[in-house]
Amino acid sequence: MIDNIILKYKEYYAFLERHPKQVFIYAMLILSVSFIGMIVQGVFFPAKKEDSFKLPVLYSKSDEKKKERDEKEKEMGKIMQQLEKYKLKRDNGSLTKEDSLRINYLFNQYQTLKNGH
């Protein structure tokens, strides 16, 4: 295996020694084509410029999470206020079937906000 690799290397090296002009021409053609390709890419498909200062994702995500948590807490507070009103109604003995359904709905909504799913 290694002998075959060494033999191939010697063959390629011998070809390079026998035909230096041809190898040079091919190398220059490859370099020229890649250079022209890079120029075309730079002219027709320029790289997008980004802001020089970008806030790390860690901090921006924490702000978003804080905002989401605050909104959830506000919603939970509203639900608790409504449930308090229904508790007073229950103490007065004036609950209806619709009130019971609304209490179940509010409780489920509260649990969903509290548990996150």
C-alpha positions as protocol buffer text, in pm:
chain_id: "A"
residue {
  index: 1
  type: MET
  ca { x: 0 y: 0 z: 0 }
}
residue {
  index: 2
  type: ILE
  ca { x: 266 y: 248 z: 106 }
}
residue {
  index: 3
  type: ASP
  ca { x: 486 y: 124 z: -178 }
}
residue {
  index: 4
  type: ASN
  ca { x: 207 y: 205 z: -428 }
}
residue {
  index: 5
  type: ILE
  ca { x: 173 y: 557 z: -285 }
}
residue {
  index: 6
  type: ILE
  ca { x: 547 y: 616 z: -305 }
}
residue {
  index: 7
  type: LEU
  ca { x: 552 y: 483 z: -663 }
}
residue {
  index: 8
  type: LYS
  ca { x: 266 y: 718 z: -769 }
}
residue {
  index: 9
  type: TYR
  ca { x: 443 y: 1012 z: -602 }
}
residue {
  index: 10
  type: LYS
  ca { x: 760 y: 937 z: -794 }
}
residue {
  index: 11
  type: GLU
  ca { x: 562 y: 915 z: -1120 }
}
residue {
  index: 12
  type: TYR
  ca { x: 399 y: 1255 z: -1062 }
}
residue {
  index: 13
  type: TYR
  ca { x: 729 y: 1409 z: -962 }
}
residue {
  index: 14
  type: ALA
  ca { x: 896 y: 1271 z: -1277 }
}
residue {
  index: 15
  type: PHE
  ca { x: 611 y: 1419 z: -1487 }
}
residue {
  index: 16
  type: LEU
  ca { x: 664 y: 1756 z: -1318 }
}
residue {
  index: 17
  type: GLU
  ca { x: 1037 y: 1743 z: -1395 }
}
residue {
  index: 18
  type: ARG
  ca { x: 977 y: 1649 z: -1760 }
}
residue {
  index: 19
  type: HIS
  ca { x: 699 y: 1907 z: -1829 }
}
residue {
  index: 20
  type: PRO
  ca { x: 752 y: 2216 z: -1612 }
}
residue {
  index: 21
  type: LYS
  ca { x: 604 y: 2456 z: -1869 }
}
residue {
  index: 22
  type: GLN
  ca { x: 280 y: 2259 z: -1899 }
}
residue {
  index: 23
  type: VAL
  ca { x: 239 y: 2234 z: -1519 }
}
residue {
  index: 24
  type: PHE
  ca { x: 306 y: 2607 z: -1483 }
}
residue {
  index: 25
  type: ILE
  ca { x: 43 y: 2692 z: -1749 }
}
residue {
  index: 26
  type: TYR
  ca { x: -221 y: 2473 z: -1581 }
}
residue {
  index: 27
  type: ALA
  ca { x: -142 y: 2620 z: -1239 }
}
residue {
  index: 28
  type: MET
  ca { x: -171 y: 2975 z: -1375 }
}
residue {
  index: 29
  type: LEU
  ca { x: -500 y: 2891 z: -1548 }
}
residue {
  index: 30
  type: ILE
  ca { x: -647 y: 2756 z: -1225 }
}
residue {
  index: 31
  type: LEU
  ca { x: -528 y: 3060 z: -1027 }
}
residue {
  index: 32
  type: SER
  ca { x: -660 y: 3302 z: -1293 }
}
residue {
  index: 33
  type: VAL
  ca { x: -1001 y: 3137 z: -1308 }
}
residue {
  index: 34
  type: SER
  ca { x: -1034 y: 3140 z: -929 }
}
residue {
  index: 35
  type: PHE
  ca { x: -925 y: 3506 z: -916 }
}
residue {
  index: 36
  type: ILE
  ca { x: -1180 y: 3606 z: -1180 }
}
residue {
  index: 37
  type: GLY
  ca { x: -1446 y: 3405 z: -996 }
}
residue {
  index: 38
  type: MET
  ca { x: -1369 y: 3590 z: -672 }
}
residue {
  index: 39
  type: ILE
  ca { x: -1393 y: 3926 z: -849 }
}
residue {
  index: 40
  type: VAL
  ca { x: -1728 y: 3832 z: -1006 }
}
residue {
  index: 41
  type: GLN
  ca { x: -1856 y: 3716 z: -668 }
}
residue {
  index: 42
  type: GLY
  ca { x: -1744 y: 4040 z: -502 }
}
residue {
  index: 43
  type: VAL
  ca { x: -1907 y: 4259 z: -767 }
}
residue {
  index: 44
  type: PHE
  ca { x: -2236 y: 4077 z: -823 }
}
residue {
  index: 45
  type: PHE
  ca { x: -2283 y: 3914 z: -480 }
}
residue {
  index: 46
  type: PRO
  ca { x: -2126 y: 4147 z: -221 }
}
residue {
  index: 47
  type: ALA
  ca { x: -2107 y: 4040 z: 141 }
}
residue {
  index: 48
  type: LYS
  ca { x: -2374 y: 4187 z: 369 }
}
residue {
  index: 49
  type: LYS
  ca { x: -2246 y: 4448 z: 609 }
}
residue {
  index: 50
  type: GLU
  ca { x: -2338 y: 4397 z: 972 }
}
residue {
  index: 51
  type: ASP
  ca { x: -2331 y: 4639 z: 1261 }
}
residue {
  index: 52
  type: SER
  ca { x: -1994 y: 4678 z: 1422 }
}
residue {
  index: 53
  type: PHE
  ca { x: -2143 y: 4625 z: 1767 }
}
residue {
  index: 54
  type: LYS
  ca { x: -2393 y: 4350 z: 1824 }
}
residue {
  index: 55
  type: LEU
  ca { x: -2538 y: 4265 z: 2162 }
}
residue {
  index: 56
  type: PRO
  ca { x: -2454 y: 3908 z: 2268 }
}
residue {
  index: 57
  type: VAL
  ca { x: -2744 y: 3668 z: 2224 }
}
residue {
  index: 58
  type: LEU
  ca { x: -2730 y: 3571 z: 2590 }
}
residue {
  index: 59
  type: TYR
  ca { x: -2828 y: 3918 z: 2708 }
}
residue {
  index: 60
  type: SER
  ca { x: -3090 y: 3988 z: 2443 }
}
residue {
  index: 61
  type: LYS
  ca { x: -3261 y: 3655 z: 2512 }
}
residue {
  index: 62
  type: SER
  ca { x: -3266 y: 3721 z: 2886 }
}
residue {
  index: 63
  type: ASP
  ca { x: -3447 y: 4051 z: 2826 }
}
residue {
  index: 64
  type: GLU
  ca { x: -3703 y: 3875 z: 2609 }
}
residue {
  index: 65
  type: LYS
  ca { x: -3755 y: 3609 z: 2875 }
}
residue {
  index: 66
  type: LYS
  ca { x: -3799 y: 3877 z: 3142 }
}
residue {
  index: 67
  type: LYS
  ca { x: -4060 y: 4051 z: 2931 }
}
residue {
  index: 68
  type: GLU
  ca { x: -4247 y: 3725 z: 2868 }
}
residue {
  index: 69
  type: ARG
  ca { x: -4238 y: 3641 z: 3240 }
}
residue {
  index: 70
  type: ASP
  ca { x: -4368 y: 3987 z: 3333 }
}
residue {
  index: 71
  type: GLU
  ca { x: -4655 y: 3952 z: 3084 }
}
residue {
  index: 72
  type: LYS
  ca { x: -4742 y: 3610 z: 3226 }
}
residue {
  index: 73
  type: GLU
  ca { x: -4741 y: 3751 z: 3580 }
}
residue {
  index: 74
  type: LYS
  ca { x: -4977 y: 4033 z: 3474 }
}
residue {
  index: 75
  type: GLU
  ca { x: -5214 y: 3781 z: 3314 }
}
residue {
  index: 76
  type: MET
  ca { x: -5198 y: 3563 z: 3623 }
}
residue {
  index: 77
  type: GLY
  ca { x: -5278 y: 3868 z: 3840 }
}
residue {
  index: 78
  type: LYS
  ca { x: -5584 y: 3949 z: 3627 }
}
residue {
  index: 79
  type: ILE
  ca { x: -5705 y: 3591 z: 3653 }
}
residue {
  index: 80
  type: MET
  ca { x: -5655 y: 3593 z: 4030 }
}
residue {
  index: 81
  type: GLN
  ca { x: -5861 y: 3912 z: 4060 }
}
residue {
  index: 82
  type: GLN
  ca { x: -6146 y: 3753 z: 3867 }
}
residue {
  index: 83
  type: LEU
  ca { x: -6126 y: 3440 z: 4081 }
}
residue {
  index: 84
  type: GLU
  ca { x: -6140 y: 3656 z: 4395 }
}
residue {
  index: 85
  type: LYS
  ca { x: -6467 y: 3810 z: 4267 }
}
residue {
  index: 86
  type: TYR
  ca { x: -6610 y: 3463 z: 4213 }
}
residue {
  index: 87
  type: LYS
  ca { x: -6497 y: 3363 z: 4562 }
}
residue {
  index: 88
  type: LEU
  ca { x: -6698 y: 3653 z: 4708 }
}
residue {
  index: 89
  type: LYS
  ca { x: -6996 y: 3542 z: 4498 }
}
residue {
  index: 90
  type: ARG
  ca { x: -6959 y: 3191 z: 4637 }
}
residue {
  index: 91
  type: ASP
  ca { x: -6951 y: 3321 z: 4992 }
}
residue {
  index: 92
  type: ASN
  ca { x: -7276 y: 3512 z: 4921 }
}
residue {
  index: 93
  type: GLY
  ca { x: -7428 y: 3196 z: 4774 }
}
residue {
  index: 94
  type: SER
  ca { x: -7513 y: 3351 z: 4438 }
}
residue {
  index: 95
  type: LEU
  ca { x: -7301 y: 3133 z: 4204 }
}
residue {
  index: 96
  type: THR
  ca { x: -7463 y: 3015 z: 3879 }
}
residue {
  index: 97
  type: LYS
  ca { x: -7374 y: 2733 z: 3641 }
}
residue {
  index: 98
  type: GLU
  ca { x: -7210 y: 2983 z: 3403 }
}
residue {
  index: 99
  type: ASP
  ca { x: -6999 y: 3114 z: 3690 }
}
residue {
  index: 100
  type: SER
  ca { x: -6879 y: 2760 z: 3764 }
}
residue {
  index: 101
  type: LEU
  ca { x: -6779 y: 2712 z: 3401 }
}
residue {
  index: 102
  type: ARG
  ca { x: -6597 y: 3045 z: 3402 }
}
residue {
  index: 103
  type: ILE
  ca { x: -6414 y: 2950 z: 3723 }
}
residue {
  index: 104
  type: ASN
  ca { x: -6299 y: 2620 z: 3564 }
}
residue {
  index: 105
  type: TYR
  ca { x: -6184 y: 2805 z: 3253 }
}
residue {
  index: 106
  type: LEU
  ca { x: -5994 y: 3067 z: 3453 }
}
residue {
  index: 107
  type: PHE
  ca { x: -5833 y: 2801 z: 3672 }
}
residue {
  index: 108
  type: ASN
  ca { x: -5716 y: 2605 z: 3365 }
}
residue {
  index: 109
  type: GLN
  ca { x: -5580 y: 2924 z: 3211 }
}
residue {
  index: 110
  type: TYR
  ca { x: -5397 y: 3005 z: 3534 }
}
residue {
  index: 111
  type: GLN
  ca { x: -5243 y: 2656 z: 3548 }
}
residue {
  index: 112
  type: THR
  ca { x: -5132 y: 2686 z: 3184 }
}
residue {
  index: 113
  type: LEU
  ca { x: -4962 y: 3020 z: 3250 }
}
residue {
  index: 114
  type: LYS
  ca { x: -4806 y: 2897 z: 3572 }
}
residue {
  index: 115
  type: ASN
  ca { x: -4669 y: 2569 z: 3432 }
}
residue {
  index: 116
  type: GLY
  ca { x: -4585 y: 2701 z: 3087 }
}
residue {
  index: 117
  type: HIS
  ca { x: -4772 y: 2433 z: 2893 }
}
